[in-house]
Short mmCIF file of C-alpha atoms and ligand atoms in Angstrom, two decimals:
data_model
loop_
_atom_site.label_atom_id
_atom_site.label_comp_id
_atom_site.label_asym_id
_atom_site.label_seq_id
_atom_site.Cartn_x
_atom_site.Cartn_y
_atom_site.Cartn_z
CA UNK S 782 -33.18 -10.51 24.49
CA UNK S 783 -29.77 -11.15 22.90
CA UNK S 784 -27.96 -11.39 19.58
CA UNK S 785 -25.25 -13.77 19.92
CA UNK S 786 -23.58 -12.80 23.37
CA UNK S 787 -24.94 -8.85 23.14
CA UNK S 788 -27.62 -8.46 25.56
CA UNK S 789 -30.25 -6.22 24.22
CA UNK S 790 -32.49 -3.95 27.10
CA UNK S 791 -35.30 -3.67 25.23
CA UNK S 792 -36.47 -5.66 21.65
CA UNK S 793 -37.50 -2.18 20.36
CA UNK S 794 -34.95 -0.64 17.83
CA UNK S 795 -34.40 2.30 15.48
CA UNK S 796 -33.97 0.90 12.34
CA UNK S 797 -31.08 2.02 10.11
CA UNK S 798 -32.05 4.98 7.91
CA UNK S 799 -29.42 6.29 5.46
CA UNK S 800 -29.18 10.15 5.72
CA UNK S 801 -31.13 10.10 8.89
CA UNK S 802 -30.14 8.09 11.67
CA UNK S 803 -27.06 9.72 12.13
CA UNK S 804 -25.33 9.39 15.52
CA UNK S 805 -26.56 12.93 16.70
CA UNK S 806 -30.25 11.65 16.18
CA UNK S 807 -29.65 8.07 17.33
CA UNK S 808 -28.35 9.56 20.67
CA UNK S 809 -31.40 11.89 20.99
CA UNK S 810 -34.00 9.14 20.17
CA UNK S 811 -31.97 6.75 23.27
CA UNK S 812 -32.20 9.40 25.28
CA UNK S 813 -35.95 8.78 26.17
CA UNK S 814 -35.47 4.91 26.71
CA UNK S 815 -37.03 2.27 25.33
CA UNK S 816 -34.44 1.32 22.46
CA UNK S 817 -32.61 -1.73 22.70
CA UNK S 818 -30.56 -1.32 19.90
CA UNK S 819 -29.34 1.34 17.17
CA UNK S 820 -28.22 0.76 14.10
CA UNK S 821 -25.75 3.06 11.85
CA UNK S 822 -27.03 4.37 8.39
CA UNK S 823 -25.58 1.96 5.55
CA UNK S 824 -21.79 1.98 5.40
CA UNK S 825 -19.80 0.92 2.13
CA UNK S 826 -17.50 -2.15 2.68
CA UNK S 827 -15.48 -0.88 -0.02
CA UNK S 828 -15.01 2.51 1.36
CA UNK S 829 -14.30 1.08 4.73
CA UNK S 830 -11.46 -1.00 3.71
CA UNK S 831 -10.28 1.83 1.78
CA UNK S 832 -10.19 3.74 4.79
CA UNK S 833 -12.22 6.88 3.16
CA UNK S 834 -12.98 9.41 5.24
CA UNK S 835 -16.49 9.76 4.55
CA UNK S 836 -17.33 6.48 4.88
CA UNK S 837 -15.62 6.62 8.25
CA UNK S 838 -18.02 9.20 9.35
CA UNK S 839 -21.28 7.24 8.75
CA UNK S 840 -19.67 4.52 10.92
CA UNK S 841 -19.10 6.89 14.23
CA UNK S 842 -20.76 5.91 17.20
CA UNK S 843 -20.53 7.00 20.86
CA UNK S 844 -20.39 4.91 24.26
CA UNK S 845 -23.97 5.87 25.10
CA UNK S 846 -25.38 4.59 22.21
CA UNK S 847 -24.33 0.69 23.03
CA UNK S 848 -25.16 -1.55 21.97
CA UNK S 849 -24.54 -0.78 18.39
CA UNK S 850 -24.84 -2.24 15.09
CA UNK S 851 -23.00 -1.24 12.09
CA UNK S 852 -24.47 -1.79 8.90
CA UNK S 853 -22.15 -2.37 5.65
CA UNK S 854 -23.26 -3.02 2.27
CA UNK S 855 -21.02 -4.84 -0.20
CA UNK S 856 -21.03 -7.98 -2.51
CA UNK S 857 -17.52 -9.12 -2.46
CA UNK S 858 -16.93 -12.20 0.40
CA UNK S 859 -13.52 -11.04 0.87
CA UNK S 860 -14.24 -7.42 0.94
CA UNK S 861 -17.15 -8.11 3.23
CA UNK S 862 -15.15 -9.99 5.83
CA UNK S 863 -12.15 -7.53 5.84
CA UNK S 864 -15.08 -4.76 6.35
CA UNK S 865 -16.46 -6.56 9.26
CA UNK S 866 -13.01 -6.95 10.92
CA UNK S 867 -12.45 -3.21 10.44
CA UNK S 868 -16.23 -2.78 12.31
CA UNK S 869 -14.86 -5.03 14.94
CA UNK S 870 -11.74 -3.20 15.30
CA UNK S 871 -13.92 0.02 15.74
CA UNK S 872 -15.58 -1.70 18.57
CA UNK S 873 -18.95 -1.86 17.70
CA UNK S 874 -21.14 -4.65 19.12
CA UNK S 875 -22.57 -6.22 16.26
CA UNK S 876 -21.83 -5.88 12.29
CA UNK S 877 -25.00 -5.94 10.12
CA UNK S 878 -25.31 -6.79 6.31
CA UNK S 879 -28.01 -4.75 3.98
CA UNK S 880 -29.40 -7.10 1.98
CA UNK S 881 -32.24 -4.67 1.55
CA UNK S 882 -31.76 -1.69 -0.41
CA UNK S 883 -33.58 -1.13 -3.77
CA UNK S 884 -31.89 1.52 -5.14
CA UNK S 885 -30.10 0.90 -8.26
CA UNK S 886 -26.43 2.69 -7.44
CA UNK S 887 -26.37 0.02 -4.76
CA UNK S 888 -28.01 -2.76 -6.27
CA UNK S 889 -26.40 -2.77 -9.65
CA UNK S 890 -23.13 -3.38 -7.48
CA UNK S 891 -24.34 -6.78 -6.27
CA UNK S 892 -24.66 -5.35 -2.82
CA UNK S 893 -28.22 -4.78 -0.88
CA UNK S 894 -31.18 -6.38 -2.37
CA UNK S 895 -29.65 -7.81 -5.07
CA UNK S 896 -27.93 -10.32 -2.93
CA UNK S 897 -31.31 -11.86 -2.35
CA UNK S 898 -31.43 -12.77 -6.07
CA UNK S 899 -28.05 -14.64 -5.45
CA UNK S 900 -28.66 -16.50 -2.30
CA UNK S 901 -25.95 -19.10 -2.45
CA UNK S 902 -23.74 -16.10 -3.00
CA UNK S 903 -25.26 -14.22 0.06
CA UNK S 904 -24.49 -17.01 2.21
CA UNK S 905 -21.36 -16.96 1.18
CA UNK S 906 -20.73 -13.62 2.35
CA UNK S 907 -22.07 -14.32 5.45
CA UNK S 908 -20.15 -17.78 6.22
CA UNK S 909 -16.86 -15.56 5.23
CA UNK S 910 -17.73 -12.54 7.58
CA UNK S 911 -18.46 -15.02 10.62
CA UNK S 912 -15.38 -17.02 10.21
CA UNK S 913 -13.55 -13.26 10.30
CA UNK S 914 -14.92 -11.75 13.09
CA UNK S 915 -16.35 -12.82 17.24
CA UNK S 916 -18.83 -10.16 16.93
CA UNK S 917 -22.34 -11.33 15.91
CA UNK S 918 -22.95 -10.84 11.85
CA UNK S 919 -26.44 -9.85 11.37
CA UNK S 920 -28.67 -9.65 8.29
CA UNK S 921 -31.11 -7.20 7.35
CA UNK S 922 -33.16 -8.23 3.79
CA UNK S 923 -36.52 -7.52 2.70
CA UNK S 924 -39.36 -10.00 1.33
CA UNK S 925 -37.35 -10.70 -2.01
CA UNK S 926 -36.50 -9.04 -5.16
CA UNK S 927 -39.93 -8.71 -6.54
CA UNK S 928 -43.49 -10.56 -6.32
CA UNK S 929 -42.61 -13.75 -8.37
CA UNK S 930 -39.55 -14.14 -6.01
CA UNK S 931 -40.26 -13.57 -2.02
CA UNK S 932 -37.32 -15.86 -1.21
CA UNK S 933 -36.88 -14.38 2.48
CA UNK S 934 -37.82 -17.53 4.19
CA UNK S 935 -35.24 -19.48 2.19
CA UNK S 936 -32.28 -16.99 2.44
CA UNK S 937 -33.13 -16.49 5.83
CA UNK S 938 -32.23 -20.23 6.64
CA UNK S 939 -29.33 -20.42 4.68
CA UNK S 940 -27.75 -17.24 6.45
CA UNK S 941 -28.54 -18.93 9.53
CA UNK S 942 -27.03 -21.92 8.50
CA UNK S 943 -23.97 -19.90 7.41
CA UNK S 944 -23.60 -18.04 10.88
CA UNK S 945 -25.96 -15.02 10.90
CA UNK S 946 -26.84 -14.11 14.88
CA UNK S 947 -30.20 -12.54 14.12
CA UNK S 948 -31.73 -11.30 11.09
CA UNK S 949 -34.33 -8.35 10.39
CA UNK S 950 -36.96 -8.60 7.50
CA UNK S 951 -38.73 -5.67 6.07
CA UNK S 952 -41.50 -7.26 4.52
CA UNK S 953 -41.67 -5.60 1.12
CA UNK S 954 -39.94 -6.51 -2.25
CA UNK S 955 -37.44 -4.42 -3.77
CA UNK S 956 -39.62 -4.18 -6.41
CA UNK S 957 -42.54 -2.56 -3.88
CA UNK S 958 -39.92 -0.01 -2.45
CA UNK S 959 -42.08 1.45 0.06
CA UNK S 960 -45.49 0.84 -1.83
CA UNK S 961 -48.17 -1.07 -0.46
CA UNK S 962 -47.64 -2.18 2.65
CA UNK S 963 -45.27 -4.74 4.93
CA UNK S 964 -46.17 -8.26 4.89
CA UNK S 965 -46.13 -9.51 8.49
CA UNK S 966 -47.56 -12.90 8.03
CA UNK S 967 -44.21 -13.65 5.74
CA UNK S 968 -42.01 -12.10 8.76
CA UNK S 969 -44.30 -14.32 11.46
CA UNK S 970 -43.58 -17.39 9.07
CA UNK S 971 -39.72 -16.94 9.06
CA UNK S 972 -39.90 -16.29 12.90
CA UNK S 973 -41.35 -19.34 13.49
CA UNK S 974 -38.96 -20.88 11.22
CA UNK S 975 -35.45 -19.78 12.71
CA UNK S 976 -33.59 -20.69 15.59
CA UNK S 977 -31.86 -17.30 15.80
CA UNK S 978 -34.10 -13.87 16.52
CA UNK S 979 -35.85 -12.44 13.79
CA UNK S 980 -36.68 -8.76 13.63
CA UNK S 981 -39.34 -7.69 11.92
CA UNK S 982 -39.71 -3.92 10.05
CA UNK S 983 -42.27 -2.10 8.43
CA UNK S 984 -44.95 0.34 8.92
CA UNK S 985 -45.08 1.02 12.93
CA UNK S 986 -46.06 4.40 13.36
CA UNK S 987 -48.11 4.21 16.33
CA UNK S 988 -46.27 3.12 19.59
CA UNK S 989 -49.20 0.58 19.63
CA UNK S 990 -48.69 -1.19 16.40
CA UNK S 991 -45.13 -2.08 17.71
CA UNK S 992 -46.48 -4.02 20.54
CA UNK S 993 -49.05 -5.60 18.69
CA UNK S 994 -46.14 -6.87 15.95
CA UNK S 995 -44.47 -8.71 18.87
CA UNK S 996 -47.46 -10.73 19.16
CA UNK S 997 -46.36 -12.22 15.45
CA UNK S 998 -43.37 -14.14 16.65
CA UNK S 999 -40.54 -12.02 16.26
CA UNK S 1000 -38.11 -11.44 18.81
CA UNK S 1001 -38.08 -7.47 18.12
CA UNK S 1002 -39.07 -4.89 16.22
CA UNK S 1003 -37.18 -2.21 14.19
CA UNK S 1004 -38.87 1.06 13.58
CA UNK S 1005 -37.67 3.47 10.74
CA UNK S 1006 -40.23 6.06 9.81
CA UNK S 1007 -42.22 6.09 12.91
CA UNK S 1008 -39.42 7.37 14.83
CA UNK S 1009 -38.42 10.01 12.49
CA UNK S 1010 -41.98 11.28 12.84
CA UNK S 1011 -41.92 10.63 16.60
CA UNK S 1012 -38.51 9.95 18.06
CA UNK S 1013 -40.60 9.02 21.66
CA UNK S 1014 -42.18 6.21 19.83
CA UNK S 1015 -39.83 3.33 21.29
CA UNK S 1016 -40.13 4.74 25.07
CA UNK S 1017 -44.17 5.01 24.34
CA UNK S 1018 -44.02 1.27 22.91
CA UNK S 1019 -41.93 0.32 26.14
CA UNK S 1020 -44.15 2.02 28.44
CA UNK S 1021 -47.01 0.18 26.77
CA UNK S 1022 -45.21 -3.15 27.05
CA UNK S 1023 -44.70 -2.58 30.95
CA UNK S 1024 -48.62 -2.00 31.33
CA UNK S 1025 -48.15 2.02 31.52
CA UNK S 1026 -49.98 4.59 29.49
CA UNK S 1027 -47.76 5.93 27.27
CA UNK S 1028 -45.92 9.24 28.32
CA UNK S 1029 -47.22 12.12 26.63
CA UNK S 1030 -44.94 14.20 24.15
CA UNK S 1031 -45.75 18.05 24.56
CA UNK S 1032 -45.23 20.44 21.49
CA UNK S 1033 -42.07 21.99 23.56
CA UNK S 1034 -40.80 18.56 23.46
CA UNK S 1035 -40.84 18.12 20.22
CA UNK S 1036 -39.43 21.81 19.74
CA UNK S 1037 -36.86 21.08 21.96
CA UNK S 1038 -35.58 18.12 20.02
CA UNK S 1039 -35.32 19.88 16.76
CA UNK S 1040 -33.30 22.53 18.37
CA UNK S 1041 -31.17 19.59 20.28
CA UNK S 1042 -30.25 17.82 16.97
CA UNK S 1043 -29.32 21.29 15.64
CA UNK S 1044 -26.92 22.01 18.31
CA UNK S 1045 -25.47 18.24 18.46
CA UNK S 1046 -24.93 18.48 14.54
CA UNK S 1047 -23.00 21.93 15.15
CA UNK S 1048 -20.78 20.85 17.96
CA UNK S 1049 -20.35 17.49 17.13
CA UNK S 1050 -18.97 17.57 13.29
CA UNK S 1051 -17.42 20.09 11.02
CA UNK S 1052 -17.90 19.46 7.28
CA UNK S 1053 -15.23 20.40 5.63
CA UNK S 1054 -14.65 20.08 1.60
CA UNK S 1055 -12.96 17.00 2.20
CA UNK S 1056 -14.87 15.33 4.50
CA UNK S 1057 -15.81 15.50 8.38
CA UNK S 1058 -13.80 16.26 11.01
CA UNK S 1059 -14.25 15.67 14.97
CA UNK S 1060 -13.49 17.67 17.69
CA UNK S 1061 -12.94 21.06 16.14
CA UNK S 1062 -13.94 23.89 17.96
CA UNK S 1063 -17.46 25.00 17.01
CA UNK S 1064 -16.24 28.68 16.55
CA UNK S 1065 -14.81 27.97 13.15
CA UNK S 1066 -18.18 27.10 12.10
CA UNK S 1067 -19.43 30.57 10.59
CA UNK S 1068 -22.93 31.20 9.54
CA UNK S 1069 -23.13 30.41 5.89
CA UNK S 1070 -20.27 28.14 6.29
CA UNK S 1071 -20.28 24.65 4.49
CA UNK S 1072 -21.32 22.86 7.93
CA UNK S 1073 -24.15 25.26 8.50
CA UNK S 1074 -25.67 24.31 4.92
CA UNK S 1075 -25.13 20.61 6.00
CA UNK S 1076 -27.22 21.04 9.20
CA UNK S 1077 -29.79 23.18 7.68
CA UNK S 1078 -29.79 20.01 4.67
CA UNK S 1079 -30.23 17.52 7.83
CA UNK S 1080 -33.16 19.39 9.33
CA UNK S 1081 -34.77 19.69 5.92
CA UNK S 1082 -34.51 15.99 5.41
CA UNK S 1083 -35.94 15.37 9.04
CA UNK S 1084 -38.41 17.86 8.97
CA UNK S 1085 -40.17 16.11 5.66
CA UNK S 1086 -41.07 13.01 8.21
CA UNK S 1087 -41.23 15.15 11.56
CA UNK S 1088 -44.09 17.42 10.63
CA UNK S 1089 -46.22 14.81 9.41
CA UNK S 1090 -49.44 14.68 11.58
CA UNK S 1091 -48.85 17.54 13.30
CA UNK S 1092 -51.41 20.29 13.32
CA UNK S 1093 -50.11 23.03 10.57
CA UNK S 1094 -47.56 20.80 9.92
CA UNK S 1095 -47.36 21.28 6.01
CA UNK S 1096 -46.57 24.95 6.47
CA UNK S 1097 -43.86 24.01 9.00
CA UNK S 1098 -42.39 21.76 6.22
CA UNK S 1099 -42.83 24.93 3.95
CA UNK S 1100 -40.97 26.97 6.31
CA UNK S 1101 -38.22 25.03 7.15
CA UNK S 1102 -37.49 24.28 3.31
CA UNK S 1103 -37.57 28.08 2.62
CA UNK S 1104 -35.17 28.73 5.79
CA UNK S 1105 -31.77 29.83 4.52
CA UNK S 1106 -29.64 30.20 7.83
CA UNK S 1107 -29.58 28.59 11.27
CA UNK S 1108 -30.76 31.61 12.60
CA UNK S 1109 -34.22 31.67 10.79
CA UNK S 1110 -34.41 27.84 11.21
CA UNK S 1111 -34.47 28.48 15.20
CA UNK S 1112 -36.63 31.30 15.29
CA UNK S 1113 -38.92 29.47 13.41
CA UNK S 1114 -39.00 26.38 15.17
CA UNK S 1115 -39.37 28.36 18.45
CA UNK S 1116 -42.08 30.37 17.18
CA UNK S 1117 -43.95 27.15 16.17
CA UNK S 1118 -43.36 24.74 18.94
CA UNK S 1119 -43.09 27.64 21.78
CA UNK S 1120 -45.33 30.43 20.80
CA UNK S 1121 -48.21 29.26 22.72
CA UNK S 1122 -45.87 28.95 25.72
CA UNK S 1123 -44.55 32.19 25.49
CA UNK S 1124 -48.02 34.14 25.33
CA UNK S 1125 -48.92 36.12 28.33
CA UNK S 1126 -51.81 34.74 30.00
CA UNK S 1127 -55.04 36.46 29.93
C1 LIG Z 2617 -35.16 7.38 4.56
C2 LIG Z 2617 -34.74 5.78 4.70
C3 LIG Z 2617 -33.42 5.31 4.48
C4 LIG Z 2617 -33.19 4.04 4.97
N1 LIG Z 2617 -31.90 3.54 5.00
C5 LIG Z 2617 -31.52 2.29 5.21
C6 LIG Z 2617 -30.42 1.80 5.09
O1 LIG Z 2617 -29.49 2.20 5.30
N2 LIG Z 2617 -30.38 0.10 5.41
C7 LIG Z 2617 -31.28 -0.50 5.43
O2 LIG Z 2617 -31.33 -1.68 6.08
N3 LIG Z 2617 -32.78 -0.44 5.30
C8 LIG Z 2617 -33.12 1.30 5.51
N4 LIG Z 2617 -34.38 1.77 5.44
C9 LIG Z 2617 -35.24 0.59 5.68
C10 LIG Z 2617 -35.43 0.77 6.89
O3 LIG Z 2617 -34.63 0.20 7.86
C11 LIG Z 2617 -36.91 0.00 7.49
O4 LIG Z 2617 -36.50 -1.34 7.08
C12 LIG Z 2617 -38.22 0.47 6.46
O5 LIG Z 2617 -38.23 1.83 6.11
C13 LIG Z 2617 -39.68 -0.05 6.73
O6 LIG Z 2617 -39.60 0.44 8.35
P1 LIG Z 2617 -40.64 1.39 8.55
O7 LIG Z 2617 -41.81 1.29 8.07
O8 LIG Z 2617 -40.66 1.39 9.97
O9 LIG Z 2617 -40.04 2.92 8.19
C14 LIG Z 2617 -34.64 3.08 4.87
C15 LIG Z 2617 -35.51 3.52 5.28
C16 LIG Z 2617 -35.81 4.69 4.47
C17 LIG Z 2617 -37.06 5.62 5.35
#
């Protein structure tokens, strides 16, 4: 499938997830195959325009992640257009607009899902961006602001007319946040109404569900929490879609993923008080340094999803939350995931 002129090798994608889908994580997921598109965590348009280091960090990606969409949030058409140009200048394949974030910190600045409450203005933002860049502009929205205002079908058409090259719909309202379930009937209706590709998002935690959702008429599926629980889910969905048995994931595979994630975070980023720096020698990351603490926090955040559904997962989760050094974190991961392998055979 294609978004504008960008070819996607698979219709399955990693949904943008703030705090979770950093470049290291995206690369580790992508390594398994089945992933047609990755999207960065949401990045502030204001921060991009002002050139704030920390914001630029969130927009980082590597070549192996292509095709890559950088997701931005903001509400001012001119700033969003300027931010889109920066994204284009950074070499991203697609610039995506966040119209789904329900968090008050974002929504109160007329960004995120609050743009859905002002559809004309939202369309103006997309028009300004589409005029400013050659790369495709895409939109990720929710079903609407609340149950009385489920206007995604109307807004979807408006942003299509304003120049959007594709949209993604998470079938919940902002008021729902993550409660209830995603309305895939609504997603399906929107997919039937639009001429641009529509991605659906919501509640796919098993590879079978992803393949099933493709039958709703969408051109692709964005998977969020399912990838945090099982980074192989897109590859397994691709196996299923190809008529194959989904690949097996062993406990050791799962342990290796976490250890690789720690290594990637450590070698590729060094967090310093004023921001992040790239390419700094790993030697300077001392135990107890702010970089180590940052990595520990990242593993804790992932751990809360990753351990779900695992036998004794809640014990592992508690242990991860209690670990205060990378050494102890590595040790407990090794013990949990590899212990049975290391036991001598009887
Ligand atoms: C921790 C977390 C962070 C998220 N951050 C973003 C974000 O930055 N931008 C965005 O458009 N959606 C964000 N989402 C929403 C997801 O992209 C996705 O649409 C939603 O979780 C529903 O899909 P799922 O059931 O597969 O998780 C986030 C979701 C979670 C769970």
